[in-house]
PDB file of C-alpha atoms and ligand atoms in Angstrom:
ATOM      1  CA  UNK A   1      85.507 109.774  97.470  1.00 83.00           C
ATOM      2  CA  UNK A   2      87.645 106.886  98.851  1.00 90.00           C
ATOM      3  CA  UNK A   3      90.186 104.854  96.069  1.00 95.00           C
ATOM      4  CA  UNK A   4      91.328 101.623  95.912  1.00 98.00           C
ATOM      5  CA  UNK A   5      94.148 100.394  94.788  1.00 98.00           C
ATOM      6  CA  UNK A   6      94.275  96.400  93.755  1.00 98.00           C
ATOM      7  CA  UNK A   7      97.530  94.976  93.940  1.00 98.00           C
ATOM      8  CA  UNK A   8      98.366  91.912  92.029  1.00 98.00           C
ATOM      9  CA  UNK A   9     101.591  89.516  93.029  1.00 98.00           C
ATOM     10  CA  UNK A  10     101.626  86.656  90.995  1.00 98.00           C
ATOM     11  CA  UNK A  11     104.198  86.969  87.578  1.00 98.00           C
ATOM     12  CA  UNK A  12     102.143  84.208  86.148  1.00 98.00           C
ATOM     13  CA  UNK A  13     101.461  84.640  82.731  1.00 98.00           C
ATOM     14  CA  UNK A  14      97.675  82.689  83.123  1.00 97.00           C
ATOM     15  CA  UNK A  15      97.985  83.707  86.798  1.00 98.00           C
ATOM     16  CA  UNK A  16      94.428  82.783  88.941  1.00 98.00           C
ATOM     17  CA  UNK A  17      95.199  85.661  91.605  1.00 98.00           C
ATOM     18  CA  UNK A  18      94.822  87.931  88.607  1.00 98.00           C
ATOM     19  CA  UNK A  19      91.169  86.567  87.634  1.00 98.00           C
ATOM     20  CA  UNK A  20      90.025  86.542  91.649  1.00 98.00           C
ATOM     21  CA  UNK A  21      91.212  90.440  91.530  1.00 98.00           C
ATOM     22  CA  UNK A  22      89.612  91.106  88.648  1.00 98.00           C
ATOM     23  CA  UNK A  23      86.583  89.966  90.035  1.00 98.00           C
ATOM     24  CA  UNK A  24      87.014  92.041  93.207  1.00 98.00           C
ATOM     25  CA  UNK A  25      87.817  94.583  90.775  1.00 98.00           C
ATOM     26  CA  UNK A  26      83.825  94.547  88.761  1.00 98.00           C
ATOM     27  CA  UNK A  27      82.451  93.982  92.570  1.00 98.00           C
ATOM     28  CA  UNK A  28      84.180  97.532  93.011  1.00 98.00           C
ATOM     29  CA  UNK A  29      82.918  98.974  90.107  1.00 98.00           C
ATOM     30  CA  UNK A  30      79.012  98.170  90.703  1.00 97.00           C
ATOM     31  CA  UNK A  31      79.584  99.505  93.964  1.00 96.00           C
ATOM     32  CA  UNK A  32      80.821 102.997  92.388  1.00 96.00           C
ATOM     33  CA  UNK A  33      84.079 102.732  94.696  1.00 97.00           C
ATOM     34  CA  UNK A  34      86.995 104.036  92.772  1.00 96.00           C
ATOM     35  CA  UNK A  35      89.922 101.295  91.981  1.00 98.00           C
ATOM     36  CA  UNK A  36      92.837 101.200  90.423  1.00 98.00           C
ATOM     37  CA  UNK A  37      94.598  97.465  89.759  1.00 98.00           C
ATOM     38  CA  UNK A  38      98.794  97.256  89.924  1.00 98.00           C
ATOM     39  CA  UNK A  39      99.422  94.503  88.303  1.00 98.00           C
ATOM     40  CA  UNK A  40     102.975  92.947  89.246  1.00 98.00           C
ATOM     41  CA  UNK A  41     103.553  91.865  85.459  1.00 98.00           C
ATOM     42  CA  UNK A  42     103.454  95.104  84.219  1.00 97.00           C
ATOM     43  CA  UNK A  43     105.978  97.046  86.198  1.00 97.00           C
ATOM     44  CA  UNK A  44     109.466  97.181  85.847  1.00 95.00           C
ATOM     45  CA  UNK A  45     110.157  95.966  89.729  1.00 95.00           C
ATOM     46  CA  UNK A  46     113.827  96.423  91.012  1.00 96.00           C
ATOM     47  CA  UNK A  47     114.714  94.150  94.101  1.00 98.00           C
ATOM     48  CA  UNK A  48     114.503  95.932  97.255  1.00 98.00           C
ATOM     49  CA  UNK A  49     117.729  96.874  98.263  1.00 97.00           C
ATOM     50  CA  UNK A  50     116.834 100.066 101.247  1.00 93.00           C
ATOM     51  CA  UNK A  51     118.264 102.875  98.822  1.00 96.00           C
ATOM     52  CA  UNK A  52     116.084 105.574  98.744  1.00 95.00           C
ATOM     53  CA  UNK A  53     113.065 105.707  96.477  1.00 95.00           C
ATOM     54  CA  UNK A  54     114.056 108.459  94.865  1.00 95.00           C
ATOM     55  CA  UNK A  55     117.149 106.107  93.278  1.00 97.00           C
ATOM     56  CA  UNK A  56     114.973 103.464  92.089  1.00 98.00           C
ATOM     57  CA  UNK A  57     113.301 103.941  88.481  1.00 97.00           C
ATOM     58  CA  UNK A  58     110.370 105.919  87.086  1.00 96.00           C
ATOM     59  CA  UNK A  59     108.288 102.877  87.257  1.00 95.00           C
ATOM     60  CA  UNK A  60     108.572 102.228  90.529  1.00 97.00           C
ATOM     61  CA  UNK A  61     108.131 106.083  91.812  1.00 96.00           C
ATOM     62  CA  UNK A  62     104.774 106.257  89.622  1.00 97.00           C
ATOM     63  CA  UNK A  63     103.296 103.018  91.533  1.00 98.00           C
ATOM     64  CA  UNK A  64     104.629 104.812  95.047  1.00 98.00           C
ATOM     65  CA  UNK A  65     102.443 108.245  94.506  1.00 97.00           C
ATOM     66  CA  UNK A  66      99.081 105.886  93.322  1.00 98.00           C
ATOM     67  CA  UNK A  67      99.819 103.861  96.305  1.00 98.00           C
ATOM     68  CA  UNK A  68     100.046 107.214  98.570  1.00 97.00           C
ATOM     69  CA  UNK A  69      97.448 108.526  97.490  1.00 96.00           C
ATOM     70  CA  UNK A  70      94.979 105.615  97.567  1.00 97.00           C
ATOM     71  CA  UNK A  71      93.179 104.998 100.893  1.00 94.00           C
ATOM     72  CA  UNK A  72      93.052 101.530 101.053  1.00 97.00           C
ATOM     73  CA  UNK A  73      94.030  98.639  99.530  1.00 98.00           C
ATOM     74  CA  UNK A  74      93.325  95.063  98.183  1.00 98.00           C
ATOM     75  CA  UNK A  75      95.843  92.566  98.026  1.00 98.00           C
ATOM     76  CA  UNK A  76      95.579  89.729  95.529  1.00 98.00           C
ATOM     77  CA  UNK A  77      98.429  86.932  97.029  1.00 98.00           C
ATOM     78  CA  UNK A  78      99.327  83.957  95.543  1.00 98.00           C
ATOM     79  CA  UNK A  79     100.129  81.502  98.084  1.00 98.00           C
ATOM     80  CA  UNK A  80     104.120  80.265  97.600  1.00 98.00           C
ATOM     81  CA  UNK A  81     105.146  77.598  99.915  1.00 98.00           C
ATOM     82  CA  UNK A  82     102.594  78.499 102.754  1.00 97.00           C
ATOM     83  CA  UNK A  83     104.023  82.095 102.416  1.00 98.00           C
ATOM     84  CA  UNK A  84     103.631  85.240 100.287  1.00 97.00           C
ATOM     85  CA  UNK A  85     105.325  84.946  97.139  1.00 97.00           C
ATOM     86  CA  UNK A  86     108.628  86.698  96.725  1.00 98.00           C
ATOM     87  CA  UNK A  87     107.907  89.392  94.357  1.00 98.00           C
ATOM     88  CA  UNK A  88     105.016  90.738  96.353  1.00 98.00           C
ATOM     89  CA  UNK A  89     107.051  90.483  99.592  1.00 98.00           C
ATOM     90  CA  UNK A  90     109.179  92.856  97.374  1.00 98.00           C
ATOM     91  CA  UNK A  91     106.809  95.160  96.187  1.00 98.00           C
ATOM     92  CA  UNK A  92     105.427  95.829  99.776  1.00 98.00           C
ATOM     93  CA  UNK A  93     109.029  96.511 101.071  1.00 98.00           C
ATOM     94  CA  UNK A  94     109.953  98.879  98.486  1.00 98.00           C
ATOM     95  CA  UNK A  95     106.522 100.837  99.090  1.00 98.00           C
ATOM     96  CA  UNK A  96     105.584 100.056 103.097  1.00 97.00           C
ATOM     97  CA  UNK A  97     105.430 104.188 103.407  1.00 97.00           C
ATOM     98  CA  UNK A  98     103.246 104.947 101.091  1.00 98.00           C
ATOM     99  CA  UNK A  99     100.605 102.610 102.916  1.00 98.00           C
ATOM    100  CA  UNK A 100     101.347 103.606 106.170  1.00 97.00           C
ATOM    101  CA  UNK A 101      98.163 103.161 109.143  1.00 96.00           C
ATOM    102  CA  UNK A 102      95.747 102.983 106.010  1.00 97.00           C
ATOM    103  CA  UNK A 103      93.217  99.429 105.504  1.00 97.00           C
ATOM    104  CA  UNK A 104      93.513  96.388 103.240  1.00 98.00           C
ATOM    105  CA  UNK A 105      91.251  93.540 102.177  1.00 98.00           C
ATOM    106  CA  UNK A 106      93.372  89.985 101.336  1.00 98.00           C
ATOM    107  CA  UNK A 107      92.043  87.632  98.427  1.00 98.00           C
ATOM    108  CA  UNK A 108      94.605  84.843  97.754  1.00 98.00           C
ATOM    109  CA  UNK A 109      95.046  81.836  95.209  1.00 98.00           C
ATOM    110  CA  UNK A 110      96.263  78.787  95.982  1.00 98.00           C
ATOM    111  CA  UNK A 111      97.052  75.075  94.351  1.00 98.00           C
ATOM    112  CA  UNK A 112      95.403  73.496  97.242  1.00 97.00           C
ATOM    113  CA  UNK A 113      92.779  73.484 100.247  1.00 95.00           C
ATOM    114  CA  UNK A 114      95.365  73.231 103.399  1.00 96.00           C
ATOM    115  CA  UNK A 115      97.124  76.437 103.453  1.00 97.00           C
ATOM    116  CA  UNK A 116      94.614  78.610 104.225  1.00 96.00           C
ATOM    117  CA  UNK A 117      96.631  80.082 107.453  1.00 96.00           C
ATOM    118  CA  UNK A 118      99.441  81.117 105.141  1.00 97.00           C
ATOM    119  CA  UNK A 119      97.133  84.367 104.675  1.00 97.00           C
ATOM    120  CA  UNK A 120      98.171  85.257 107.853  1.00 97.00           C
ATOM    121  CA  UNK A 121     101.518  85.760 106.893  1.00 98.00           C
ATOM    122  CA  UNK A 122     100.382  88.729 104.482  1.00 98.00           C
ATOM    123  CA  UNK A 123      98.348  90.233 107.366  1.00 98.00           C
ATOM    124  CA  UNK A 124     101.548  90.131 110.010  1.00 98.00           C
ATOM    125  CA  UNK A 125     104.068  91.844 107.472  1.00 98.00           C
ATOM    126  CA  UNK A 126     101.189  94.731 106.313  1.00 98.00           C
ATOM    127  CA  UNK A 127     101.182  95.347 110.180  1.00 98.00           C
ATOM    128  CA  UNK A 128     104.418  94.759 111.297  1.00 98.00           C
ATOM    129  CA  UNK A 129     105.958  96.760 108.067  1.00 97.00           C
ATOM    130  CA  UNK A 130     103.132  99.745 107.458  1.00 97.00           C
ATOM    131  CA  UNK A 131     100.413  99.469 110.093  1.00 97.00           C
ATOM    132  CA  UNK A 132      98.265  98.501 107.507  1.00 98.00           C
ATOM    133  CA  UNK A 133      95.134  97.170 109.149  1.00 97.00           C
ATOM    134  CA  UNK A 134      93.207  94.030 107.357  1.00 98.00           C
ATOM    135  CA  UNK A 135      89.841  93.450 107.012  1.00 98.00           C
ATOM    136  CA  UNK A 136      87.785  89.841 107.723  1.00 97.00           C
ATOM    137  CA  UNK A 137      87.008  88.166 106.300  1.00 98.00           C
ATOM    138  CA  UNK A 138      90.145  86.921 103.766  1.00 98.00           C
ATOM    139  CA  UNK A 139      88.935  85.388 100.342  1.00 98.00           C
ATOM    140  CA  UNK A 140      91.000  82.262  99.714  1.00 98.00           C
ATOM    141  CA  UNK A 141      90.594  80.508  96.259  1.00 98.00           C
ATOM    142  CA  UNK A 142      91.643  77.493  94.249  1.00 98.00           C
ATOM    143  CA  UNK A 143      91.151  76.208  90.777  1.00 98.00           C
ATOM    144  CA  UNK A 144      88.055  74.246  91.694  1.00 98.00           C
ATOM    145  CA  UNK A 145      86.659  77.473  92.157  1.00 98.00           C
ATOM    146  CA  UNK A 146      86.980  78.703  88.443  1.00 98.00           C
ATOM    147  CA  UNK A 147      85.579  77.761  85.003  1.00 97.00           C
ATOM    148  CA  UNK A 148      88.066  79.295  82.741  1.00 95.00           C
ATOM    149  CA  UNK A 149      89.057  82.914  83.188  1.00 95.00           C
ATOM    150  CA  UNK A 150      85.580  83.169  85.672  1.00 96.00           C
ATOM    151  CA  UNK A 151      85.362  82.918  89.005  1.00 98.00           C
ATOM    152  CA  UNK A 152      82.193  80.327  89.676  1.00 98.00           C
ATOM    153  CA  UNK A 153      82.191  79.800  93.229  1.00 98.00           C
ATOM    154  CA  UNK A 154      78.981  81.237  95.044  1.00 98.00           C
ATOM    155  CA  UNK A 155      80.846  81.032  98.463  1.00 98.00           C
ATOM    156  CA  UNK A 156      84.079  82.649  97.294  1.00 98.00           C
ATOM    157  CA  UNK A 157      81.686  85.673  95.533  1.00 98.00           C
ATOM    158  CA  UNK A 158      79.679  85.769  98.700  1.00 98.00           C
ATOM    159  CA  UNK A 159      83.517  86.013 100.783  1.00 98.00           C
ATOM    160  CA  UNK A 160      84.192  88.864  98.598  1.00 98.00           C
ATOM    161  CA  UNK A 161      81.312  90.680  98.705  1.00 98.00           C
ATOM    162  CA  UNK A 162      81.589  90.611 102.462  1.00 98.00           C
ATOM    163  CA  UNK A 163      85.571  91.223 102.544  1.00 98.00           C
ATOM    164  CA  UNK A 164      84.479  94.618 100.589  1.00 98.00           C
ATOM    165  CA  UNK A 165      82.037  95.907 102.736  1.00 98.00           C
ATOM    166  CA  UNK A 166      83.981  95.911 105.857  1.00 98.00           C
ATOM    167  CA  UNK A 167      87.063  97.674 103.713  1.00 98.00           C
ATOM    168  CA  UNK A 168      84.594 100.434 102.112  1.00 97.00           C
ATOM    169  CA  UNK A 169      82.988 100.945 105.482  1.00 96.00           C
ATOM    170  CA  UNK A 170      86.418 101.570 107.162  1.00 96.00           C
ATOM    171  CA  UNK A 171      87.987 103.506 104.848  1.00 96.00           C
ATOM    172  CA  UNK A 172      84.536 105.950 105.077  1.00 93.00           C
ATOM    173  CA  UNK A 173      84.788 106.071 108.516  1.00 93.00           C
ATOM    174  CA  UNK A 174      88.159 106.790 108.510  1.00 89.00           C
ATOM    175  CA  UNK A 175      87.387 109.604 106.017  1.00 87.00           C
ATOM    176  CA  UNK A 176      84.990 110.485 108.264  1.00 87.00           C
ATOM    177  CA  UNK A 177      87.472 110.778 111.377  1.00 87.00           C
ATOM    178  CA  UNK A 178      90.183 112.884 109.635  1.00 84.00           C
ATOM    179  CA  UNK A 179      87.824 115.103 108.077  1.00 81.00           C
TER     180      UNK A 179
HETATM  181  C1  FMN B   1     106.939  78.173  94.382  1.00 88.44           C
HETATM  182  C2  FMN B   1     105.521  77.758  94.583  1.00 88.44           C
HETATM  183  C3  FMN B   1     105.082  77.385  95.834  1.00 88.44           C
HETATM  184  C4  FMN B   1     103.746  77.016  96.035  1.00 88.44           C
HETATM  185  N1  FMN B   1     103.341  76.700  97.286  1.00 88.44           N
HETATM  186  C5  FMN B   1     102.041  76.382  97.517  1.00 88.44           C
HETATM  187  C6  FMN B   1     101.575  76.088  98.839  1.00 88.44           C
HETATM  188  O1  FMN B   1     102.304  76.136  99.822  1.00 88.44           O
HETATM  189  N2  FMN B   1     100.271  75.783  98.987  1.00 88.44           N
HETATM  190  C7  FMN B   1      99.396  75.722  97.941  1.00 88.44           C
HETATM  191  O2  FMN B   1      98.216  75.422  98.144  1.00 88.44           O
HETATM  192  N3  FMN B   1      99.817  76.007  96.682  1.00 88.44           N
HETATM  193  C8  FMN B   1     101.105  76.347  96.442  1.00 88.44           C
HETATM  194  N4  FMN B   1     101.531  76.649  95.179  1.00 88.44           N
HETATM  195  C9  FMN B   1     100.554  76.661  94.081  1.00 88.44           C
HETATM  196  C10 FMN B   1     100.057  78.092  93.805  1.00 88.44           C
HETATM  197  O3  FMN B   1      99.492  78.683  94.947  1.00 88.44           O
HETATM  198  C11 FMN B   1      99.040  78.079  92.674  1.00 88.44           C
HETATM  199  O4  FMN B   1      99.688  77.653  91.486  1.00 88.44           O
HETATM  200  C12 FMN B   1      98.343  79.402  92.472  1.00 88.44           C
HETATM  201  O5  FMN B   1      97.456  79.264  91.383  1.00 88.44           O
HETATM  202  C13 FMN B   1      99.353  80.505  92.204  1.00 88.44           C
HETATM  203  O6  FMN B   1      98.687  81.700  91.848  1.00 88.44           O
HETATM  204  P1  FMN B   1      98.694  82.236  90.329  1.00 88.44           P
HETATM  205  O7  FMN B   1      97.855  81.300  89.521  1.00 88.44           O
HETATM  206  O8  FMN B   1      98.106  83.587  90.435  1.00 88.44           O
HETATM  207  O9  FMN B   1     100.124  82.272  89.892  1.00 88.44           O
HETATM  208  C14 FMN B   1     102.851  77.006  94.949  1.00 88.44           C
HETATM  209  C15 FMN B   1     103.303  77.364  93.673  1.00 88.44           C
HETATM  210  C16 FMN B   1     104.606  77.747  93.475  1.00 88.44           C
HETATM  211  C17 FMN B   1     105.072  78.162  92.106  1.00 88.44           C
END
């Protein structure tokens, strides 16, 4: 069976990236595809500094063996000056090993409509700094597209729902191929 592990970057107390994962996350469940969310406000996160993971703490070393041993990945990004936001650019340097030639999916939240191509940013450091391959299509959000804690939009639930069969079907092919 494949695993999934949802990471999300925003610190945000009443953070929107956290909802459009979470949403991702019940898409997962119906499916019967095993996930896992990290959720950046609950870990102790040390700045990246290249020691070697063994020096940095306990929290950190747990969230390096899920992320090992997960095949694939979804990202939940909130966009930060047409950019990833810091403490997720963080996160993925600390742990780029453990997610080394394995597949992602992208859903981001932003303030506005015009920064869509930021979410290329995420894609070029997963493959530049891990191989990390990303799926199509990206799910891109903003608060029009919520009522509360719920995600409403039809076409964002739709991007999702596409965005996580492509992942599912490459990680079981890639199963498939190392088997
Ligand atoms: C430092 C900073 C930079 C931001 N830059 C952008 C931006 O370039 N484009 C945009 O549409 N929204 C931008 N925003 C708005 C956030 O994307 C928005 O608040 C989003 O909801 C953040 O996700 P969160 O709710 O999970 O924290 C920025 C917000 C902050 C705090």
């Amino acid at each position: 069976m494949v695993k999934i592990i949802l990471i999300q970057g925003s610190l945000n107390p009443d953070s929107h990236t956290a909802k459009l994962l979470a949403a991702t996350a019940r898409e997962l469940d119906k499916r019967g595809v095993g996930n896992e969310t990290i959720d950046l406000r609950d870990l102790e996160m040390q700045f990246c500094d290249s020691r070697p993971l063994r020096e940095y703490n306990e929290s950190t070393q747990t969230v390096h063996k899920k992320l090992a041993d997960a095949q694939g990945f979804v990202f939940g990004m909130p966009v930060y000056c047409y950019s990833v936001s810091g403490p997720l650019k963080n996160f993925i340097d600390i742990h780029s090993s453990a997610m080394e030639k394995k597949w992602a999916g992208i859903v981001a939240q932003a303030g506005g409509k015009s920064s869509y191509m930021s979410l290329g940013d995420l894609a070029q450091i997963l493959a530049f700094e891990s191989h990390v391959t990303t799926v199509q299509p990206h799910v891109y959000t903003t608060y029009a597209d919520y009522d509360g804690d719920e995600l409403t939009s039809e076409k964002a639930r739709a991007k999702i729902q596409e965005m996580l069969d492509k992942l599912v079907a490459c990680l079981h092919a890639a199963k498939e191929e190392n088997a």
